[in-house]
PDB file of C-alpha atoms and ligand atoms in Angstrom:
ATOM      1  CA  UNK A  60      15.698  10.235  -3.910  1.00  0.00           C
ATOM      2  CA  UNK A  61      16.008   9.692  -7.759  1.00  0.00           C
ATOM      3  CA  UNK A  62      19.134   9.498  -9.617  1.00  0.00           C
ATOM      4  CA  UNK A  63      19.554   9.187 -13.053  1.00  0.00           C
ATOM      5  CA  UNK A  64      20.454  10.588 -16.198  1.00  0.00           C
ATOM      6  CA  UNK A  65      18.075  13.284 -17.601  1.00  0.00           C
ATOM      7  CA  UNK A  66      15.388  11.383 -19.532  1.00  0.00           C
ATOM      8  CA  UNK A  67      15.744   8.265 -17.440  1.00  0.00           C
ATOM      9  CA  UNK A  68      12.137   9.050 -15.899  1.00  0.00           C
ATOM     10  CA  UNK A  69      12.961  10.314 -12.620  1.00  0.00           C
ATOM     11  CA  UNK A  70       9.995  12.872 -12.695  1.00  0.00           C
ATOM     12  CA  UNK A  71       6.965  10.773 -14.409  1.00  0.00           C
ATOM     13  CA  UNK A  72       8.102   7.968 -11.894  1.00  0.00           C
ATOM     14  CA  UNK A  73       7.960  10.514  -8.450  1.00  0.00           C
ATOM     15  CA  UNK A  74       4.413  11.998 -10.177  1.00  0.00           C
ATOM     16  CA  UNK A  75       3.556   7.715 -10.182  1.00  0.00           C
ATOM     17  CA  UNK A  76       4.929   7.403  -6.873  1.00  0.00           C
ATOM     18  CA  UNK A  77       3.436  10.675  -5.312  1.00  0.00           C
ATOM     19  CA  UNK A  78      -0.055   9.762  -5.506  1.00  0.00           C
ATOM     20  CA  UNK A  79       0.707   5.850  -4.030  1.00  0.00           C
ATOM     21  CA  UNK A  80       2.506   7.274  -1.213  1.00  0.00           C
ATOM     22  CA  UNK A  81       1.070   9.967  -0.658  1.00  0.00           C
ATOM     23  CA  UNK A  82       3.995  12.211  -0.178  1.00  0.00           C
ATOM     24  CA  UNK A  83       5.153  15.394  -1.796  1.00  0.00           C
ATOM     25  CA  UNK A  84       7.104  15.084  -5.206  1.00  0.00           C
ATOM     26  CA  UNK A  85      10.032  17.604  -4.664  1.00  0.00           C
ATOM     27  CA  UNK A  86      11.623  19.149  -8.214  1.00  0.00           C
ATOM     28  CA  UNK A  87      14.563  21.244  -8.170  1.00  0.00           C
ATOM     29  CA  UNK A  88      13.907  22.027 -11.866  1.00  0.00           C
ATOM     30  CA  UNK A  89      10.666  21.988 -11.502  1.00  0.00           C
ATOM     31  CA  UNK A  90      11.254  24.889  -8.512  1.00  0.00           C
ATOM     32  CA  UNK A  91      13.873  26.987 -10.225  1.00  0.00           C
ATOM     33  CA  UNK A  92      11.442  26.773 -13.760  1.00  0.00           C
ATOM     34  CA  UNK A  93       8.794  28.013 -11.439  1.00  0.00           C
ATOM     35  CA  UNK A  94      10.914  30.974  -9.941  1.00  0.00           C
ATOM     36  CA  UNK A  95      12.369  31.548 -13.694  1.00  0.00           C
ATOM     37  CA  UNK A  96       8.620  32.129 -15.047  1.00  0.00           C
ATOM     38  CA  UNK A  97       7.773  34.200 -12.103  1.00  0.00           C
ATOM     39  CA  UNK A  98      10.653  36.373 -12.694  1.00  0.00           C
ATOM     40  CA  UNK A  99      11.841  36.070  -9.082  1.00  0.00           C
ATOM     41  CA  UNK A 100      15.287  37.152  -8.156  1.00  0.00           C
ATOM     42  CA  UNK A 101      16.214  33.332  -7.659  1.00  0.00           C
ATOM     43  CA  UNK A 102      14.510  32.614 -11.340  1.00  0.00           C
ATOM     44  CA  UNK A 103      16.665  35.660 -12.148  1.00  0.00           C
ATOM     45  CA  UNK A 104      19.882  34.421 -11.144  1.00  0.00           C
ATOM     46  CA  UNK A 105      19.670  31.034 -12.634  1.00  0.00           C
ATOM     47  CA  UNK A 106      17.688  31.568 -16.036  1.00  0.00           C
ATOM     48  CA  UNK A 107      20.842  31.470 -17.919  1.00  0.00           C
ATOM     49  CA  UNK A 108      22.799  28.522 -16.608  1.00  0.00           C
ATOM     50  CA  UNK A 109      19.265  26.280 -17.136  1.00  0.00           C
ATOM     51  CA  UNK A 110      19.035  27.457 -20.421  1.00  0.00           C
ATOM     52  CA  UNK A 111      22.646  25.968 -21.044  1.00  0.00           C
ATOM     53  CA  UNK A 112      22.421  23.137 -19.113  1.00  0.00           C
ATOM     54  CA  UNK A 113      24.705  24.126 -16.886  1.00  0.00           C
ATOM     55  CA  UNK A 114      24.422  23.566 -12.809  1.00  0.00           C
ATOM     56  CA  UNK A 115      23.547  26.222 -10.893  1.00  0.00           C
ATOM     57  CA  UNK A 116      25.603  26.738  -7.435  1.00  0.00           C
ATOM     58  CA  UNK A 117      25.810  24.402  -4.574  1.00  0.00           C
ATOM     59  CA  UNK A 118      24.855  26.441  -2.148  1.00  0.00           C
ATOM     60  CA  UNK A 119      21.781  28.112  -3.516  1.00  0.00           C
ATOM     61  CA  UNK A 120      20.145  24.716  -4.711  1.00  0.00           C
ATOM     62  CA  UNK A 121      21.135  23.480  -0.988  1.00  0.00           C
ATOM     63  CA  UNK A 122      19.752  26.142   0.118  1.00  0.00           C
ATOM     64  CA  UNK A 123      16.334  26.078  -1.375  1.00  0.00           C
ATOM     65  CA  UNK A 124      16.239  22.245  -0.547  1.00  0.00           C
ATOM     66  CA  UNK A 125      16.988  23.034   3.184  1.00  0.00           C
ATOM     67  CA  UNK A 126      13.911  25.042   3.122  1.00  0.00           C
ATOM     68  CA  UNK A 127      11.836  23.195   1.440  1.00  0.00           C
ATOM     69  CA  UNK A 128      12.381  20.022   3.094  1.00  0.00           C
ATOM     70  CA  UNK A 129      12.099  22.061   6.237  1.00  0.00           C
ATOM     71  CA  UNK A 130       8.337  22.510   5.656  1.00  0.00           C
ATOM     72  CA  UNK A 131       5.510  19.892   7.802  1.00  0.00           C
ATOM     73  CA  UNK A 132       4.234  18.091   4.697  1.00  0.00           C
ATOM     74  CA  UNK A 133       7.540  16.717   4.494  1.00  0.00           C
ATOM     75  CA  UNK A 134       7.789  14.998   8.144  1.00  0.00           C
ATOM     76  CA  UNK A 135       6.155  11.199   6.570  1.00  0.00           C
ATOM     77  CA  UNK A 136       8.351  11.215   3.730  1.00  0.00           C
ATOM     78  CA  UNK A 137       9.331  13.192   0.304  1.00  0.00           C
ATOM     79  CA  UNK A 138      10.437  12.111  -3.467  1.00  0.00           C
ATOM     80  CA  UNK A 139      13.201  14.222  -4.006  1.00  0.00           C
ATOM     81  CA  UNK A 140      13.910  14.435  -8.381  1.00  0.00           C
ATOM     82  CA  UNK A 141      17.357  16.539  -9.532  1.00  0.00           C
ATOM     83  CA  UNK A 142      18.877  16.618  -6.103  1.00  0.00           C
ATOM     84  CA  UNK A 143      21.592  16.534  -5.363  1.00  0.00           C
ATOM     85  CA  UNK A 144      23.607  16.660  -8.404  1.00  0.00           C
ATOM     86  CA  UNK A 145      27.145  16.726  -7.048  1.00  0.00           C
ATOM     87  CA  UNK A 146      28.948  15.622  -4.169  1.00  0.00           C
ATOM     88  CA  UNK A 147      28.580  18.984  -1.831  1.00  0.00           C
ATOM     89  CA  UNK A 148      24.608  18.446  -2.320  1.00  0.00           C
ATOM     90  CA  UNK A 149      24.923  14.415  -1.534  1.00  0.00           C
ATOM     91  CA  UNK A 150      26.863  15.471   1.527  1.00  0.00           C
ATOM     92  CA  UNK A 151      24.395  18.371   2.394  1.00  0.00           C
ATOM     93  CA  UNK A 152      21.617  16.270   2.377  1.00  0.00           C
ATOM     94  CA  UNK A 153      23.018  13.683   4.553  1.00  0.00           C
ATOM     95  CA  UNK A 154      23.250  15.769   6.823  1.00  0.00           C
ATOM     96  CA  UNK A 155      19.802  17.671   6.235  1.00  0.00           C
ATOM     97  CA  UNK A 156      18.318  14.175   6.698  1.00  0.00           C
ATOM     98  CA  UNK A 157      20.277  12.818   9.395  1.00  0.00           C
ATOM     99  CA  UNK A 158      17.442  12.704  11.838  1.00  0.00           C
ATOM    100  CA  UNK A 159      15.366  10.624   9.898  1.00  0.00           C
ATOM    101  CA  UNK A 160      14.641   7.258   8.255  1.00  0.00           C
ATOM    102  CA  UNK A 161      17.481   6.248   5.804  1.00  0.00           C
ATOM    103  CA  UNK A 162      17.835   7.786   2.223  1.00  0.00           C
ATOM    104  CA  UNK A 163      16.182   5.292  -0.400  1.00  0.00           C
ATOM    105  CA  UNK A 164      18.176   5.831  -3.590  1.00  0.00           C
ATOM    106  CA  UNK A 165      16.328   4.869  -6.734  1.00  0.00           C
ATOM    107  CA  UNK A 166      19.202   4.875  -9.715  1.00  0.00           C
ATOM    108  CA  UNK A 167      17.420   4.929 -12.951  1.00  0.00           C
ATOM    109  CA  UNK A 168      19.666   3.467 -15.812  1.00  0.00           C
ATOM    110  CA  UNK A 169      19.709   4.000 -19.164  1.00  0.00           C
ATOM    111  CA  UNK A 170      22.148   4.787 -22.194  1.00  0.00           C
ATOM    112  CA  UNK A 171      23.094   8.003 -23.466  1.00  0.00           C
ATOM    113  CA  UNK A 172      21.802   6.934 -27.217  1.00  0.00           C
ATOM    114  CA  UNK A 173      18.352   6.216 -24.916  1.00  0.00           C
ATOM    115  CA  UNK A 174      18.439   9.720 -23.395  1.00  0.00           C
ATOM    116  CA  UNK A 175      18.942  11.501 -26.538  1.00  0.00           C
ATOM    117  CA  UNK A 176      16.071   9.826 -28.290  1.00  0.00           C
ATOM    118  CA  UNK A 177      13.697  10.402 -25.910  1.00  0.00           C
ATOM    119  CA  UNK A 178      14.782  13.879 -25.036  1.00  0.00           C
ATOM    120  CA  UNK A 179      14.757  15.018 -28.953  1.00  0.00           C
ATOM    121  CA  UNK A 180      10.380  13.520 -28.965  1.00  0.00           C
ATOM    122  CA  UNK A 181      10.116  15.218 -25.363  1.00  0.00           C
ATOM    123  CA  UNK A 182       6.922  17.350 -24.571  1.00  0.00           C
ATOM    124  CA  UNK A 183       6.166  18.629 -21.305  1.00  0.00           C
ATOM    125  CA  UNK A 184       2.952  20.970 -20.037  1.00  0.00           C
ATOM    126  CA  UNK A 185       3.628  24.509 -20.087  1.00  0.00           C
ATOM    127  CA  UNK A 186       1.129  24.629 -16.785  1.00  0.00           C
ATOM    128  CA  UNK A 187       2.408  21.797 -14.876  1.00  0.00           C
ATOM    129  CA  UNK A 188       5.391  20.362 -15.919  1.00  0.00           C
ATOM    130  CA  UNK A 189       4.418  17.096 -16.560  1.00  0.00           C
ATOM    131  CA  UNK A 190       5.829  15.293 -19.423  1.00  0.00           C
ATOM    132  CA  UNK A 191       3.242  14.200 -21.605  1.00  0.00           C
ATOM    133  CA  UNK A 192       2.608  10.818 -22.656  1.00  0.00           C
ATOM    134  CA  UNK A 193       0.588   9.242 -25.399  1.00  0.00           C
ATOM    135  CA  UNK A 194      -0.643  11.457 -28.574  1.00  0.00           C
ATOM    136  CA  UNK A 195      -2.712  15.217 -29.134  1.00  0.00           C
ATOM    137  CA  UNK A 196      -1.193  18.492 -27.437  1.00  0.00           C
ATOM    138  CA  UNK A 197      -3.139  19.033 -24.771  1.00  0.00           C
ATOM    139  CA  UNK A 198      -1.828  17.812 -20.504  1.00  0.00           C
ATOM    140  CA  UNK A 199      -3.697  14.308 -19.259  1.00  0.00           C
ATOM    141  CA  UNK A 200      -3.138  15.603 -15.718  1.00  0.00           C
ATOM    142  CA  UNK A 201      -4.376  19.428 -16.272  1.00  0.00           C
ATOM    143  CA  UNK A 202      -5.136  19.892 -19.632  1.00  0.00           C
ATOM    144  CA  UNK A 203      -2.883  22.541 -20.322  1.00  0.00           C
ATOM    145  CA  UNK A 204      -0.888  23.166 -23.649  1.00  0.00           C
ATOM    146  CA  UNK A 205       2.242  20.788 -24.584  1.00  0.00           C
ATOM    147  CA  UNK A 206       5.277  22.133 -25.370  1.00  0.00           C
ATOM    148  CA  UNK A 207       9.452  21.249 -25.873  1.00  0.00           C
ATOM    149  CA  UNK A 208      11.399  22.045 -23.103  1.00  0.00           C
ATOM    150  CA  UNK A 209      13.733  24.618 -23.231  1.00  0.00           C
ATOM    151  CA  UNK A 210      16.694  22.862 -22.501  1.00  0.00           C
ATOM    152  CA  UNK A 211      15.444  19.834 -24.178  1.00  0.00           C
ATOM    153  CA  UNK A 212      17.402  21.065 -27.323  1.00  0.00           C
ATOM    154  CA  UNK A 213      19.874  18.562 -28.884  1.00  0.00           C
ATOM    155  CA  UNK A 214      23.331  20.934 -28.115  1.00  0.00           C
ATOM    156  CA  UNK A 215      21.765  21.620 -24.286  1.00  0.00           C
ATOM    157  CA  UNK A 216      21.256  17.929 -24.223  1.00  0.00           C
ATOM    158  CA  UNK A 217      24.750  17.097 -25.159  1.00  0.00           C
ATOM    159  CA  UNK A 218      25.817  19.873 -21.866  1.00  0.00           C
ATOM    160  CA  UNK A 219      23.516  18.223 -19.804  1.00  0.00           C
ATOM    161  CA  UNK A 220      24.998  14.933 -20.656  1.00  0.00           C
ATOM    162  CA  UNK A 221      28.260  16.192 -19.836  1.00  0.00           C
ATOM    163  CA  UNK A 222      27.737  17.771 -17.073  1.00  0.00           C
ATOM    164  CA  UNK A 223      26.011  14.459 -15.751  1.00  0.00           C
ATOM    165  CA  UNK A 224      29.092  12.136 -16.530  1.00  0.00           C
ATOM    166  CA  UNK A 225      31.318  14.295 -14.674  1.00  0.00           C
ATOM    167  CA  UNK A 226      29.579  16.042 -12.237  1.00  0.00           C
ATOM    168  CA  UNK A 227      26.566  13.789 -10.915  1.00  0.00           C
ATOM    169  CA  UNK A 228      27.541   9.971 -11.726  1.00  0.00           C
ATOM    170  CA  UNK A 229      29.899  10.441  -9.037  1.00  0.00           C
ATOM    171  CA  UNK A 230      27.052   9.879  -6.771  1.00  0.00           C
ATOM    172  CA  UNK A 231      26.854   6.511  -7.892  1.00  0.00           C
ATOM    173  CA  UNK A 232      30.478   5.576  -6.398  1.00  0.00           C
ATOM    174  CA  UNK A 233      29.140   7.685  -3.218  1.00  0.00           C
ATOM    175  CA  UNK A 234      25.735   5.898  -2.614  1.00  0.00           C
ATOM    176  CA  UNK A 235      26.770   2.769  -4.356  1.00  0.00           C
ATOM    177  CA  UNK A 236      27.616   0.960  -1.481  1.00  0.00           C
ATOM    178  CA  UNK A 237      25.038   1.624   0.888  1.00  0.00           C
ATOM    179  CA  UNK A 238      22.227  -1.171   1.428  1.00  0.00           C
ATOM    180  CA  UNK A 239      19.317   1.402   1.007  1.00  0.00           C
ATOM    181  CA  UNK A 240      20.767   1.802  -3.098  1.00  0.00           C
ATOM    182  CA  UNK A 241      18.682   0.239  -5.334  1.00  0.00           C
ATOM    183  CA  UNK A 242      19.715   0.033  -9.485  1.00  0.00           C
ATOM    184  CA  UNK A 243      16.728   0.259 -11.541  1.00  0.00           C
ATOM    185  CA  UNK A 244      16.678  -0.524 -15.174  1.00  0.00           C
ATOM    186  CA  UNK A 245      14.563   2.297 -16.655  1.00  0.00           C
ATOM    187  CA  UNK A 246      14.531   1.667 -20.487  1.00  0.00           C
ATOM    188  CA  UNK A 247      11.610  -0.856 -19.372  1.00  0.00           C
ATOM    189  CA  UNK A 248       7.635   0.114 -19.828  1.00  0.00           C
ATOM    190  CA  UNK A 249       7.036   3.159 -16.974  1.00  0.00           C
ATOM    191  CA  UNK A 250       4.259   1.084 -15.769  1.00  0.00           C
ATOM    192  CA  UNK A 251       7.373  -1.619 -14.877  1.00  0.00           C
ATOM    193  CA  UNK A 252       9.443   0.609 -13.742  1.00  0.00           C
ATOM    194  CA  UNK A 253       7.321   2.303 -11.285  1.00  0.00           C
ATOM    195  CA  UNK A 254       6.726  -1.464 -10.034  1.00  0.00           C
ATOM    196  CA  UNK A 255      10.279  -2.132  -9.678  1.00  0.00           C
ATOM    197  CA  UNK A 256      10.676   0.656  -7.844  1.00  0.00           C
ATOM    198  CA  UNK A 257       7.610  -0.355  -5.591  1.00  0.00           C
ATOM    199  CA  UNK A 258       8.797  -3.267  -5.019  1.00  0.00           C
ATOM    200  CA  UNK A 259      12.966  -2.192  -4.215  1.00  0.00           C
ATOM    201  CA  UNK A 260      11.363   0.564  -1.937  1.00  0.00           C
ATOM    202  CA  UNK A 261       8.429  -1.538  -0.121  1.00  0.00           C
ATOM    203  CA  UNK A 262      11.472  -4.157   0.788  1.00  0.00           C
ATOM    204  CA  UNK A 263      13.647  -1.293   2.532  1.00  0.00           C
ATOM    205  CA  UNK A 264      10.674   0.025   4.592  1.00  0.00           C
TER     206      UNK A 264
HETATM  207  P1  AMP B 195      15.852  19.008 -14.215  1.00  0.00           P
HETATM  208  O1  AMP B 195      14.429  19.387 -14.446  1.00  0.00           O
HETATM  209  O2  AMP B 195      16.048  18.194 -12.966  1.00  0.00           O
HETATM  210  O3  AMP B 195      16.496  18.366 -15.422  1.00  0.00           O
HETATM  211  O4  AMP B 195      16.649  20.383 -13.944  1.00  0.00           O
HETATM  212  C1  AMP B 195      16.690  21.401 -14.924  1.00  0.00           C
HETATM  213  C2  AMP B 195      17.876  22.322 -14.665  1.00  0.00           C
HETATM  214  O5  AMP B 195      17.751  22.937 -13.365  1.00  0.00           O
HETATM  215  C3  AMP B 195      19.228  21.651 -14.641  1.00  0.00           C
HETATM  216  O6  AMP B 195      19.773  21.463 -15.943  1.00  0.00           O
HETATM  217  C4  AMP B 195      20.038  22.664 -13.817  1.00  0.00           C
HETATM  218  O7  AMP B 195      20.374  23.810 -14.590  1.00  0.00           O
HETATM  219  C5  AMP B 195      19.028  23.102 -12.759  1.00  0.00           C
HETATM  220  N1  AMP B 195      19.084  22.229 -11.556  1.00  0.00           N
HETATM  221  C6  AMP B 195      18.083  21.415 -11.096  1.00  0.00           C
HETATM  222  N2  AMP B 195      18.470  20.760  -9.988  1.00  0.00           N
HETATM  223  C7  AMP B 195      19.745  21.156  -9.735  1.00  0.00           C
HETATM  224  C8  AMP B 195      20.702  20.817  -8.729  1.00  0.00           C
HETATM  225  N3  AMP B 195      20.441  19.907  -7.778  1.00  0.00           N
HETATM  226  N4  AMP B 195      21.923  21.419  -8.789  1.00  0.00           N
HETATM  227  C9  AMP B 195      22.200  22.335  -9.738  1.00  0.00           C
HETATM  228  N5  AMP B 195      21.362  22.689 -10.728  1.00  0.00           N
HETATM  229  C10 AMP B 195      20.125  22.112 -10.731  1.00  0.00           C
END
């Protein structure tokens, strides 16, 4: 699982990580933007607290983790990105995963000045979520449009930042002290991040 700040790279290092391992990249964001866009009753519910960078409730993001994880392409291994967020979820999940090889926890670090940089230059694709890299407007992966995040705005930023210091860094005082917790500097080059991370993971396994 990837912790971190938002903007640290948790979710362009699982998309690097996906296709080495082979193993599904699992979003909450990327999930509850999906249900928002699709107008489901889920997407319903929780349209307003992701537009203000808010967390949405323990039990329904534990909930549609439980299920998710529940499904077959899961059984080798997963990359989960954005859960959990707060101690109920960290505790949920140990349990969810109890039955199976330890949780790896990948801690991406990096400064808040770091976060709101990158956040305020942040484009993502409007098809499938990736963040884009490099120059022009169109998706390298799918070649669908660019476009700023929603909650990429510099006052939902500054919530989101909040709500990290006090509700999800926690998690670094719960997982801290377990062998399988690896620190990884991510204000590096992604390339040398996702190799760190390689290489912290590959010696756990
Ligand atoms: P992310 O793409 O991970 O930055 O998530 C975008 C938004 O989705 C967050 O700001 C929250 O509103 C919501 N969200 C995603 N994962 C969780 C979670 N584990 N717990 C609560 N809210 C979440």
């Amino acid at each position: 699982m990837m912790l971190g700040p938002p903007g640290a790279g948790k979710g362009t290092q699982a998309r690097q990580l996906r296709r080495k391992w082979d193993i599904p990249h699992i979003s909450t964001g990327a999930m509850l933007r999906e249900a928002v866009a699709a107008g489901t009753p889920l997407g319903r519910a929780v349209a307003g607290i992701m537009e203000s960078g808010g967390l949405i409730n323990d039990e329904l993001i534990t909930r549609v983790v439980t299920e998710r994880l529940a499904q077959p392409d899961t059984k080798v291994g997963f990359l989960l990105d954005g859960f959990p967020r707060t101690i109920p979820q960290a505790e949920s999940l140990d349990r969810i995963v109890s039955d199976r090889a330890p949780l790896i926890i990948i801690d991406i670090i990096l400064t808040e000045a770091e976060v709101i940089r990158r956040l305020a230059s942040r484009m993502v694709c409007s098809e499938c979520g990736a963040n884009a890299v490099g120059e022009g407007s169109r998706c390298i992966d799918c070649g669908g449009p660019l476009v700023p995040r929603a909650d990429d705005r510099e006052q939902v930023v500054l919530n989101r930042l909040k709500v990290y210091r006090e509700q999800t860094e926690p998690l670094v005082e719960y997982y801290g002290k377990r062998p399988t917790y690896c620190r990884i500097d991510g204000a590096r080059l992604p390339d040398d991040v996702t190799e760190e991370i390689i290489t912290a993971v590959e010696s756990q396994t």
